[in-house]
CSV table of C-alpha atoms in Angstrom, one decimal:
chain,number,residue,atom,x,y,z
A,1,MET,CA,0.0,0.0,0.0
A,2,ILE,CA,1.3,3.4,-0.9
A,3,VAL,CA,2.1,5.8,1.9
A,4,ARG,CA,-0.3,8.7,2.5
A,5,HIS,CA,2.2,11.5,1.9
A,6,LEU,CA,3.2,10.8,-1.7
A,7,ARG,CA,6.3,12.7,-2.9
A,8,GLN,CA,6.4,12.3,-6.6
A,9,ARG,CA,9.8,11.8,-8.3
A,10,LEU,CA,10.9,10.6,-11.6
A,11,LEU,CA,14.4,9.2,-12.4
A,12,PRO,CA,16.3,11.2,-14.9
A,13,ALA,CA,15.8,10.2,-18.6
A,14,ALA,CA,19.5,9.6,-18.9
A,15,LEU,CA,19.3,6.7,-16.5
A,16,SER,CA,16.6,5.1,-18.5
A,17,ALA,CA,18.6,5.5,-21.7
A,18,ALA,CA,21.7,4.0,-20.1
A,19,PHE,CA,19.8,1.3,-18.2
A,20,SER,CA,20.6,-2.3,-19.2
A,21,ILE,CA,18.9,-5.4,-17.9
A,22,ALA,CA,21.6,-7.7,-16.5
A,23,ALA,CA,20.3,-11.0,-15.3
A,24,VAL,CA,22.2,-13.0,-12.7
A,25,GLY,CA,21.5,-16.7,-12.2
A,26,LEU,CA,21.2,-18.7,-9.1
A,27,THR,CA,24.9,-18.9,-8.2
A,28,VAL,CA,25.0,-16.4,-5.4
A,29,ALA,CA,24.5,-18.7,-2.4
A,30,ALA,CA,24.2,-22.3,-1.4
A,31,ALA,CA,20.5,-21.8,-0.6
A,32,GLN,CA,19.8,-20.6,-4.1
A,33,ALA,CA,21.8,-23.5,-5.6
A,34,GLN,CA,19.8,-25.9,-3.5
A,35,ASP,CA,16.5,-24.3,-4.7
A,36,GLN,CA,17.7,-24.6,-8.3
A,37,ALA,CA,18.5,-28.3,-7.9
A,38,GLN,CA,14.9,-28.9,-6.7
A,39,MET,CA,13.3,-27.3,-9.7
A,40,PRO,CA,11.0,-29.8,-11.5
A,41,ALA,CA,10.1,-29.9,-15.2
A,42,PRO,CA,13.1,-28.1,-16.9
A,43,ALA,CA,11.2,-27.5,-20.1
A,44,GLN,CA,8.3,-25.9,-18.4
A,45,ASN,CA,10.7,-23.7,-16.3
A,46,GLU,CA,12.4,-22.5,-19.4
A,47,ALA,CA,9.1,-21.4,-20.9
A,48,LEU,CA,8.2,-19.7,-17.6
A,49,ALA,CA,11.6,-17.9,-17.6
A,50,LYS,CA,11.0,-16.6,-21.1
A,51,ARG,CA,7.6,-15.2,-20.3
A,52,VAL,CA,8.7,-13.7,-17.0
A,53,ASP,CA,11.9,-12.2,-18.5
A,54,ALA,CA,9.9,-10.7,-21.3
A,55,GLN,CA,7.5,-9.0,-18.9
A,56,MET,CA,10.3,-7.7,-16.6
A,57,GLU,CA,12.2,-6.4,-19.6
A,58,GLN,CA,9.1,-4.6,-20.8
A,59,LEU,CA,8.6,-3.1,-17.3
A,60,LEU,CA,12.2,-2.0,-16.8
A,61,GLY,CA,12.4,-0.7,-20.4
A,62,LYS,CA,9.3,1.4,-19.9
A,63,TYR,CA,9.9,2.7,-16.3
A,64,PRO,CA,13.2,4.2,-15.1
A,65,ILE,CA,14.0,1.6,-12.4
A,66,PRO,CA,17.6,0.7,-11.8
A,67,GLY,CA,17.1,-2.9,-10.5
A,68,ALA,CA,14.7,-5.6,-9.4
A,69,SER,CA,14.6,-9.2,-8.2
A,70,ILE,CA,11.9,-11.8,-8.6
A,71,ALA,CA,11.3,-15.3,-7.0
A,72,ILE,CA,8.6,-17.7,-8.1
A,73,ALA,CA,7.5,-21.0,-6.4
A,74,TYR,CA,5.0,-23.7,-7.4
A,75,LYS,CA,3.5,-25.8,-4.6
A,76,GLY,CA,6.2,-24.9,-2.2
A,77,GLU,CA,9.2,-25.4,-4.5
A,78,PHE,CA,11.2,-22.6,-6.3
A,79,VAL,CA,10.9,-22.7,-10.0
A,80,TYR,CA,12.6,-19.4,-11.0
A,81,GLN,CA,14.7,-16.7,-9.4
A,82,ARG,CA,16.5,-13.9,-11.1
A,83,GLY,CA,17.9,-10.4,-10.6
A,84,TYR,CA,17.6,-7.6,-13.2
A,85,GLY,CA,19.6,-4.5,-13.6
A,86,LEU,CA,21.6,-2.8,-10.9
A,87,ALA,CA,21.3,-2.9,-7.1
A,88,VAL,CA,23.9,-0.2,-6.7
A,89,ILE,CA,24.5,2.0,-9.8
A,90,GLU,CA,27.6,3.7,-8.4
A,91,THR,CA,29.5,0.4,-8.0
A,92,ASN,CA,27.9,-1.4,-11.0
A,93,THR,CA,26.6,-4.0,-8.5
A,94,PRO,CA,24.0,-6.2,-10.2
A,95,ALA,CA,20.7,-7.1,-8.6
A,96,THR,CA,20.6,-10.9,-7.9
A,97,PRO,CA,18.3,-13.3,-6.3
A,98,ALA,CA,20.1,-12.7,-3.0
A,99,THR,CA,19.7,-8.9,-3.1
A,100,ARG,CA,17.7,-7.6,-0.2
A,101,PHE,CA,15.3,-4.7,-0.6
A,102,ARG,CA,13.0,-2.6,1.7
A,103,ILE,CA,9.7,-4.4,1.5
A,104,ALA,CA,7.6,-1.5,3.0
A,105,SER,CA,4.0,-2.5,3.7
A,106,ILE,CA,4.6,-6.2,2.8
A,107,ALA,CA,5.6,-6.1,6.5
A,108,LYS,CA,1.9,-6.0,7.4
A,109,PRO,CA,1.1,-9.6,6.5
A,110,VAL,CA,4.3,-10.6,8.3
A,111,THR,CA,3.1,-8.8,11.5
A,112,ALA,CA,-0.4,-10.3,11.0
A,113,VAL,CA,0.9,-13.8,10.8
A,114,ALA,CA,3.0,-13.2,14.0
A,115,ILE,CA,-0.2,-12.1,15.7
A,116,LEU,CA,-2.2,-15.1,14.6
A,117,LYS,CA,0.6,-17.4,15.7
A,118,LEU,CA,0.7,-15.7,19.1
A,119,PHE,CA,-3.0,-15.9,19.7
A,120,GLU,CA,-3.7,-19.2,17.8
A,121,ASP,CA,-4.9,-21.1,20.8
A,122,GLU,CA,-7.3,-18.2,21.6
A,123,LEU,CA,-8.9,-17.8,18.2
A,124,PRO,CA,-11.3,-16.7,17.0
A,125,GLN,CA,-12.4,-15.1,20.3
A,126,ALA,CA,-9.2,-13.2,20.6
A,127,LEU,CA,-10.0,-11.1,17.5
A,128,ASP,CA,-12.7,-9.4,19.5
A,129,ARG,CA,-10.5,-8.5,22.5
A,130,LYS,CA,-10.1,-4.8,23.3
A,131,VAL,CA,-6.6,-3.4,22.8
A,132,PHE,CA,-6.6,-0.5,25.3
A,133,GLY,CA,-7.9,0.0,28.8
A,134,PRO,CA,-7.2,-1.7,32.2
A,135,ASP,CA,-7.9,-5.2,30.7
A,136,GLY,CA,-6.7,-4.5,27.2
A,137,LEU,CA,-4.0,-6.3,25.2
A,138,LEU,CA,-1.9,-3.3,26.0
A,139,PRO,CA,-3.0,-2.8,29.6
A,140,ASP,CA,-2.8,0.5,31.4
A,141,SER,CA,-0.6,-1.0,34.1
A,142,ALA,CA,2.1,-1.8,31.5
A,143,TYR,CA,1.5,1.3,29.4
A,144,PRO,CA,0.4,4.1,31.7
A,145,GLU,CA,1.0,6.7,28.9
A,146,PHE,CA,-1.8,5.0,26.9
A,147,ALA,CA,-4.3,5.3,29.8
A,148,ASN,CA,-7.3,7.7,29.7
A,149,PRO,CA,-7.2,8.5,26.0
A,150,ARG,CA,-8.6,11.8,24.7
A,151,ASP,CA,-11.2,9.9,22.7
A,152,THR,CA,-12.8,7.2,24.8
A,153,ARG,CA,-14.0,5.4,21.6
A,154,VAL,CA,-10.4,4.2,21.4
A,155,LEU,CA,-11.3,1.8,24.2
A,156,ASN,CA,-13.6,-0.1,21.8
A,157,VAL,CA,-10.8,-0.8,19.2
A,158,THR,CA,-10.3,-4.6,18.9
A,159,LEU,CA,-7.5,-6.8,17.6
A,160,ARG,CA,-9.6,-7.5,14.5
A,161,ASP,CA,-10.0,-3.8,13.8
A,162,LEU,CA,-6.2,-3.3,13.7
A,163,LEU,CA,-5.7,-6.3,11.4
A,164,GLN,CA,-8.5,-5.2,9.0
A,165,HIS,CA,-7.9,-1.4,9.0
A,166,THR,CA,-11.2,-0.6,10.8
A,167,GLY,CA,-9.7,0.9,13.9
A,168,GLY,CA,-11.0,4.4,13.2
A,169,TRP,CA,-7.7,6.0,12.1
A,170,GLY,CA,-6.7,6.9,8.5
A,171,ALA,CA,-9.7,8.8,7.2
A,172,THR,CA,-7.6,11.9,6.8
A,173,ASP,CA,-4.3,12.6,5.1
A,174,TYR,CA,-2.4,12.7,8.4
A,175,ASP,CA,-0.1,9.7,9.0
A,176,PRO,CA,1.7,9.9,12.4
A,177,GLN,CA,4.3,7.3,11.3
A,178,TYR,CA,6.0,10.0,9.2
A,179,ASP,CA,5.6,13.0,11.6
A,180,LEU,CA,8.2,11.9,14.0
A,181,VAL,CA,9.9,15.3,14.6
A,182,ASP,CA,6.7,17.1,15.5
A,183,ILE,CA,5.5,14.2,17.6
A,184,ALA,CA,8.8,14.2,19.5
A,185,ARG,CA,8.6,17.9,20.1
A,186,THR,CA,5.0,17.6,21.4
A,187,MET,CA,5.8,14.6,23.7
A,188,ASN,CA,9.0,16.2,24.9
A,189,VAL,CA,11.2,13.3,23.7
A,190,LYS,CA,14.2,13.1,21.5
A,191,ALA,CA,13.5,12.8,17.7
A,192,PRO,CA,12.8,10.6,16.0
A,193,ALA,CA,9.7,9.6,18.0
A,194,SER,CA,9.6,5.9,18.8
A,195,ALA,CA,6.8,3.6,17.9
A,196,ARG,CA,5.5,3.8,21.5
A,197,ASP,CA,5.8,7.6,21.5
A,198,VAL,CA,3.6,7.7,18.4
A,199,ILE,CA,0.9,5.7,20.1
A,200,ALA,CA,0.9,7.8,23.2
A,201,PHE,CA,0.7,10.9,21.1
A,202,MET,CA,-2.2,9.6,19.0
A,203,LEU,CA,-4.2,8.6,22.1
A,204,LYS,CA,-3.5,11.7,24.1
A,205,GLN,CA,-3.5,14.4,21.4
A,206,ARG,CA,-5.8,13.3,18.7
A,207,SER,CA,-9.3,11.9,18.3
A,208,LEU,CA,-10.4,9.0,16.1
A,209,ASP,CA,-11.5,9.9,12.6
A,210,VAL,CA,-14.5,7.5,12.7
A,211,PRO,CA,-15.9,5.1,15.3
A,212,PRO,CA,-14.0,1.8,15.4
A,213,GLY,CA,-15.4,-1.0,13.3
A,214,THR,CA,-17.5,1.1,11.1
A,215,GLU,CA,-15.3,2.1,8.1
A,216,VAL,CA,-12.2,0.8,6.3
A,217,HIS,CA,-9.3,3.2,6.2
A,218,TYR,CA,-5.8,1.9,5.5
A,219,SER,CA,-3.7,2.5,8.6
A,220,ASN,CA,0.0,2.2,9.1
A,221,PHE,CA,-0.6,3.4,12.7
A,222,GLY,CA,-2.8,0.4,13.4
A,223,TYR,CA,0.0,-2.0,12.6
A,224,ASN,CA,2.4,0.0,14.8
A,225,ILE,CA,0.0,-0.9,17.6
A,226,LEU,CA,0.0,-4.6,16.6
A,227,GLY,CA,3.8,-4.5,16.8
A,228,ARG,CA,3.6,-3.4,20.4
A,229,ILE,CA,1.1,-6.2,21.2
A,230,ILE,CA,3.6,-8.7,19.9
A,231,GLU,CA,6.3,-7.1,22.1
A,232,TYR,CA,4.1,-7.2,25.2
A,233,LYS,CA,2.8,-10.8,24.7
A,234,THR,CA,6.3,-12.2,24.0
A,235,GLY,CA,8.4,-10.0,26.2
A,236,LYS,CA,10.8,-9.5,23.3
A,237,PRO,CA,11.6,-6.6,20.9
A,238,TYR,CA,9.4,-6.8,17.8
A,239,GLU,CA,12.2,-7.8,15.4
A,240,GLN,CA,13.4,-10.7,17.6
A,241,ALA,CA,9.9,-11.9,18.3
A,242,VAL,CA,8.9,-12.0,14.6
A,243,GLN,CA,12.1,-13.7,13.7
A,244,ASP,CA,11.5,-16.4,16.3
A,245,LEU,CA,7.8,-16.8,15.6
A,246,VAL,CA,7.7,-16.5,11.8
A,247,PHE,CA,10.9,-16.1,9.9
A,248,LYS,CA,13.2,-18.8,11.5
A,249,PRO,CA,10.5,-21.5,11.3
A,250,ALA,CA,9.8,-20.5,7.7
A,251,GLY,CA,13.5,-20.9,6.8
A,252,VAL,CA,14.0,-17.1,6.4
A,253,THR,CA,17.4,-16.1,7.9
A,254,ASP,CA,18.2,-12.8,6.2
A,255,ALA,CA,15.1,-10.6,7.0
A,256,VAL,CA,16.0,-7.7,9.3
A,257,ILE,CA,14.6,-4.3,10.3
A,258,GLY,CA,16.4,-1.9,8.0
A,259,ALA,CA,18.4,1.2,8.7
A,260,ASP,CA,17.6,4.8,7.7
A,261,LYS,CA,20.8,5.9,5.9
A,262,ARG,CA,22.5,4.6,2.8
A,263,ALA,CA,25.8,4.0,4.6
A,264,GLN,CA,24.0,1.8,7.1
A,265,ARG,CA,22.6,-0.7,4.6
A,266,VAL,CA,23.0,-4.4,5.5
A,267,ALA,CA,25.0,-6.9,3.4
A,268,ASN,CA,23.5,-7.5,-0.1
A,269,GLU,CA,21.0,-4.7,0.4
A,270,SER,CA,20.1,-2.6,-2.6
A,271,ALA,CA,20.5,1.2,-2.7
A,272,TYR,CA,17.4,3.2,-3.4
A,273,TYR,CA,17.1,6.0,-6.0
A,274,ASP,CA,14.8,9.0,-5.6
A,275,ASP,CA,14.3,11.6,-8.4
A,276,GLN,CA,17.0,14.2,-7.9
A,277,ARG,CA,14.7,17.0,-9.3
A,278,TRP,CA,12.5,16.9,-6.3
A,279,PRO,CA,13.4,18.9,-3.3
A,280,ALA,CA,15.1,17.4,-0.3
A,281,VAL,CA,13.1,16.5,2.8
A,282,PRO,CA,14.0,17.2,6.5
A,283,ASP,CA,15.6,14.4,8.4
A,284,GLN,CA,13.3,12.5,10.8
A,285,ASP,CA,16.0,12.8,13.5
A,286,GLY,CA,15.2,16.5,13.9
A,287,SER,CA,18.8,17.6,13.1
A,288,GLY,CA,17.6,20.0,10.4
A,289,ALA,CA,19.6,18.2,7.7
A,290,THR,CA,17.9,17.5,4.4
A,291,GLY,CA,18.3,14.9,1.8
A,292,PRO,CA,16.5,12.4,-0.5
A,293,GLU,CA,13.3,10.9,1.0
A,294,SER,CA,14.6,7.3,0.9
A,295,TYR,CA,17.3,8.2,3.4
A,296,PHE,CA,15.9,11.2,5.3
A,297,GLY,CA,12.1,10.7,5.3
A,298,PHE,CA,11.8,7.4,7.1
A,299,HIS,CA,12.8,6.0,10.5
A,300,LEU,CA,12.4,2.3,9.9
A,301,ALA,CA,12.7,1.4,13.6
A,302,THR,CA,9.5,3.3,14.3
A,303,MET,CA,8.0,1.8,11.1
A,304,ASP,CA,9.0,-1.8,12.1
A,305,ALA,CA,5.6,-3.5,12.2
A,306,HIS,CA,4.1,-1.7,9.2
A,307,GLY,CA,7.0,-1.1,6.9
A,308,GLY,CA,10.5,-1.6,8.4
A,309,TRP,CA,11.7,-4.9,7.1
A,310,VAL,CA,14.5,-5.6,4.6
A,311,ALA,CA,14.3,-9.0,2.8
A,312,SER,CA,14.9,-10.8,-0.5
A,313,ALA,CA,12.1,-11.8,-2.9
A,314,ALA,CA,12.9,-15.4,-2.1
A,315,ASP,CA,12.5,-14.7,1.7
A,316,LEU,CA,9.0,-13.4,1.0
A,317,VAL,CA,8.0,-16.5,-1.0
A,318,ARG,CA,9.3,-18.8,1.8
A,319,PHE,CA,7.3,-16.7,4.3
A,320,VAL,CA,4.0,-16.9,2.4
A,321,ASP,CA,4.3,-20.6,1.6
A,322,ALA,CA,5.0,-21.3,5.3
A,323,ALA,CA,2.2,-19.1,6.4
A,324,GLN,CA,-0.4,-20.9,4.2
A,325,GLY,CA,1.0,-24.3,4.8
A,326,THR,CA,2.3,-25.0,1.3
A,327,ALA,CA,6.0,-25.0,2.0
A,328,LYS,CA,8.2,-28.0,2.5
A,329,SER,CA,9.0,-26.8,6.0
A,330,PRO,CA,6.4,-27.3,8.7
A,331,ALA,CA,3.3,-25.0,8.5
A,332,LEU,CA,3.4,-21.9,10.6
A,333,LEU,CA,-0.4,-21.9,11.3
A,334,LYS,CA,-3.1,-24.5,11.8
A,335,PRO,CA,-5.4,-25.0,8.8
A,336,GLN,CA,-8.3,-23.4,10.7
A,337,THR,CA,-6.1,-20.3,11.4
A,338,VAL,CA,-5.2,-20.1,7.7
A,339,ALA,CA,-8.9,-20.2,6.8
A,340,LEU,CA,-9.6,-17.4,9.4
A,341,MET,CA,-6.7,-15.4,7.9
A,342,LYS,CA,-8.4,-15.5,4.5
A,343,GLN,CA,-11.8,-14.3,5.8
A,344,ARG,CA,-13.0,-10.9,4.8
A,345,ASN,CA,-15.4,-8.9,7.0
A,346,ALA,CA,-18.9,-10.0,5.9
A,347,ALA,CA,-20.4,-6.8,7.3
A,348,MET,CA,-18.3,-4.7,5.0
A,349,PRO,CA,-18.6,-6.1,1.4
A,350,ASP,CA,-16.3,-3.4,0.0
A,351,ASN,CA,-13.5,-4.4,2.5
A,352,ASN,CA,-11.2,-6.8,0.7
A,353,ASN,CA,-8.9,-7.2,3.7
A,354,GLY,CA,-8.5,-10.5,5.4
A,355,LEU,CA,-6.3,-10.6,8.5
A,356,GLY,CA,-3.2,-8.8,7.2
A,357,TRP,CA,-3.8,-9.7,3.5
A,358,VAL,CA,-5.7,-8.4,0.6
A,359,VAL,CA,-8.0,-11.3,-0.3
A,360,THR,CA,-9.4,-11.4,-3.8
A,361,ARG,CA,-10.8,-14.1,-6.2
A,362,MET,CA,-10.1,-14.3,-9.9
A,363,ASP,CA,-11.2,-17.1,-12.3
A,364,GLY,CA,-12.3,-19.1,-9.3
A,365,VAL,CA,-8.9,-18.9,-7.6
A,366,THR,CA,-8.5,-17.2,-4.2
A,367,ILE,CA,-5.5,-14.9,-4.1
A,368,LEU,CA,-3.6,-13.5,-1.0
A,369,SER,CA,-1.5,-10.5,-1.8
A,370,HIS,CA,0.1,-7.3,-0.5
A,371,SER,CA,2.1,-4.5,-2.1
A,372,GLY,CA,4.5,-2.2,-0.4
A,373,ALA,CA,6.1,1.2,-1.4
A,374,LEU,CA,8.2,3.9,0.1
A,375,THR,CA,8.1,7.1,-2.0
A,376,THR,CA,10.0,7.1,-4.2
A,377,GLY,CA,12.8,4.6,-3.6
A,378,SER,CA,11.2,1.1,-3.4
A,379,TYR,CA,8.2,-0.9,-4.5
A,380,GLY,CA,7.3,-4.6,-3.9
A,381,TYR,CA,4.5,-7.1,-4.4
A,382,LEU,CA,3.8,-10.5,-2.9
A,383,GLN,CA,1.1,-12.9,-4.1
A,384,ALA,CA,0.0,-16.4,-3.2
A,385,ARG,CA,-2.6,-18.3,-5.2
A,386,GLU,CA,-4.6,-21.3,-4.1
A,387,ASP,CA,-3.7,-23.0,-7.4
A,388,GLY,CA,-0.1,-23.4,-6.1
A,389,TRP,CA,1.7,-20.4,-7.4
A,390,SER,CA,3.5,-17.9,-5.1
A,391,TRP,CA,5.8,-15.1,-6.1
A,392,ALA,CA,7.4,-11.9,-5.0
A,393,VAL,CA,9.0,-9.0,-6.9
A,394,LEU,CA,11.0,-6.1,-5.5
A,395,PHE,CA,12.3,-2.9,-7.1
A,396,ASN,CA,14.7,-0.2,-5.9
A,397,ARG,CA,12.5,2.6,-7.2
A,398,LEU,CA,8.8,3.5,-7.3
A,399,PRO,CA,8.3,5.4,-10.6
A,400,ILE,CA,5.9,8.1,-9.6
A,401,PRO,CA,6.0,10.9,-12.2
A,402,TYR,CA,5.9,14.6,-12.0
A,403,PRO,CA,3.6,16.6,-11.8
A,404,PRO,CA,1.8,15.3,-8.7
A,405,GLU,CA,-1.6,15.5,-10.4
A,406,LYS,CA,-0.6,12.7,-12.7
A,407,ALA,CA,0.8,10.4,-10.0
A,408,MET,CA,-2.2,8.3,-9.1
A,409,ALA,CA,-3.1,7.4,-12.7
A,410,ASP,CA,0.4,6.5,-13.6
A,411,LEU,CA,0.9,4.7,-10.3
A,412,GLN,CA,-2.2,2.6,-11.0
A,413,ALA,CA,-0.9,1.8,-14.5
A,414,PHE,CA,2.5,0.7,-13.0
A,415,GLN,CA,0.8,-1.5,-10.4
A,416,THR,CA,-1.4,-3.1,-13.0
A,417,ALA,CA,1.7,-3.9,-15.2
A,418,VAL,CA,3.5,-5.4,-12.2
A,419,GLN,CA,0.8,-7.2,-10.4
A,420,ARG,CA,-1.4,-8.5,-13.2
A,421,GLY,CA,1.2,-8.4,-16.0
A,422,LEU,CA,3.6,-10.7,-14.0
A,423,MET,CA,0.7,-12.9,-12.7
A,424,ALA,CA,-0.4,-13.5,-16.3
A,425,ALA,CA,3.2,-14.4,-17.3
A,426,ILE,CA,3.6,-16.7,-14.4
A,427,VAL,CA,0.3,-18.6,-14.7
A,428,ASN,CA,0.5,-18.4,-18.5
A,429,LYS,CA,-2.9,-16.9,-19.0
A,430,THR,CA,-3.6,-13.6,-20.8
A,431,ASP,CA,-5.1,-10.9,-18.6
A,432,PRO,CA,-7.3,-8.5,-20.5
A,433,ALA,CA,-6.6,-5.7,-17.9
A,434,VAL,CA,-2.9,-5.6,-18.7
A,435,GLY,CA,-2.1,-2.7,-21.1
A,436,LYS,CA,-5.3,-0.9,-20.6
């Protein structure tokens, strides 16, 4: 999901002209080599590779994106992985299957699966538990700064509301997750404000936009709260808890909460490329320094549960296959929990959110998916289909054009080309929406 405060940038035309698609095979790590050895039906995989490569070349030829990586599995086994273009332009470092990218809001299904795992023995009743108040999932005794909220309707927010974006926040353009300097100043703490500081600010200084459980409004803030529930219930920091609950059992060893600055990138992490024609933004640390939004506009530690992770495309496929029980590793969740995860809110027919996932149905096939973007340096998409296909693609730029008025139409066209164009190539079925 795209962040509220879009800052539209477009990579220079010269980069597009000089851009070349350089594919790197599965020779970067033993894990990739093992996955390749398990690939069934070589002739079918070759045809799949040609279709996917053609679509990726079309995407990266049309949009000025330096690099990307894709991973595809069928019934829990990898059938194709490839990197395209450059992960780091300045050092001519190619994108490979092992390249890690910021996954932005694809963190939300990760957080949701951790929540479902934590509360699995209490489901479905736990979904209706209140979050705040003396007996809430974040009780006043442990979080006194959350007690006595300005808007008492907050006391009616449930776990389900947070998972399905019906908590009552998000109906305006204000997103506290990107207002960390002002929040720190208001709360008299050092910038950037922490995830816990943001919650205290929202409960004490602001009212809900709408009553809980009545309307759907995409909310990064709601997933911040879910991250703190994970911390309270496990007694561990969010990152460690999710690695223990979700990633390690799924065979994912490289996913970490990212760092803010380019020089702090982890091993094999891509660089991110904003359009230099757009003005610099203030640093979230309150120092007064300015720079490109990818490295000055976000504090990933505060964004941890809704958009802070760095991972590879293959990591995401391993995660979703384990979450829905199609991986070769043990299933993360019980079948009844997976079924619950896929349920949309029957009282809100226009709400396509399951528990952490966008749940849709096409040609009789149920699809779980989620996109993620951080303006304008990264974009990613993860999809799992009940017919056995699962795949993820990650880019080191979100190609939002200038001027801002054109951004949403062009963004929609880009997302259609990525999501439906690649899906059509993978399942080998023409999608009439692609190219419209």
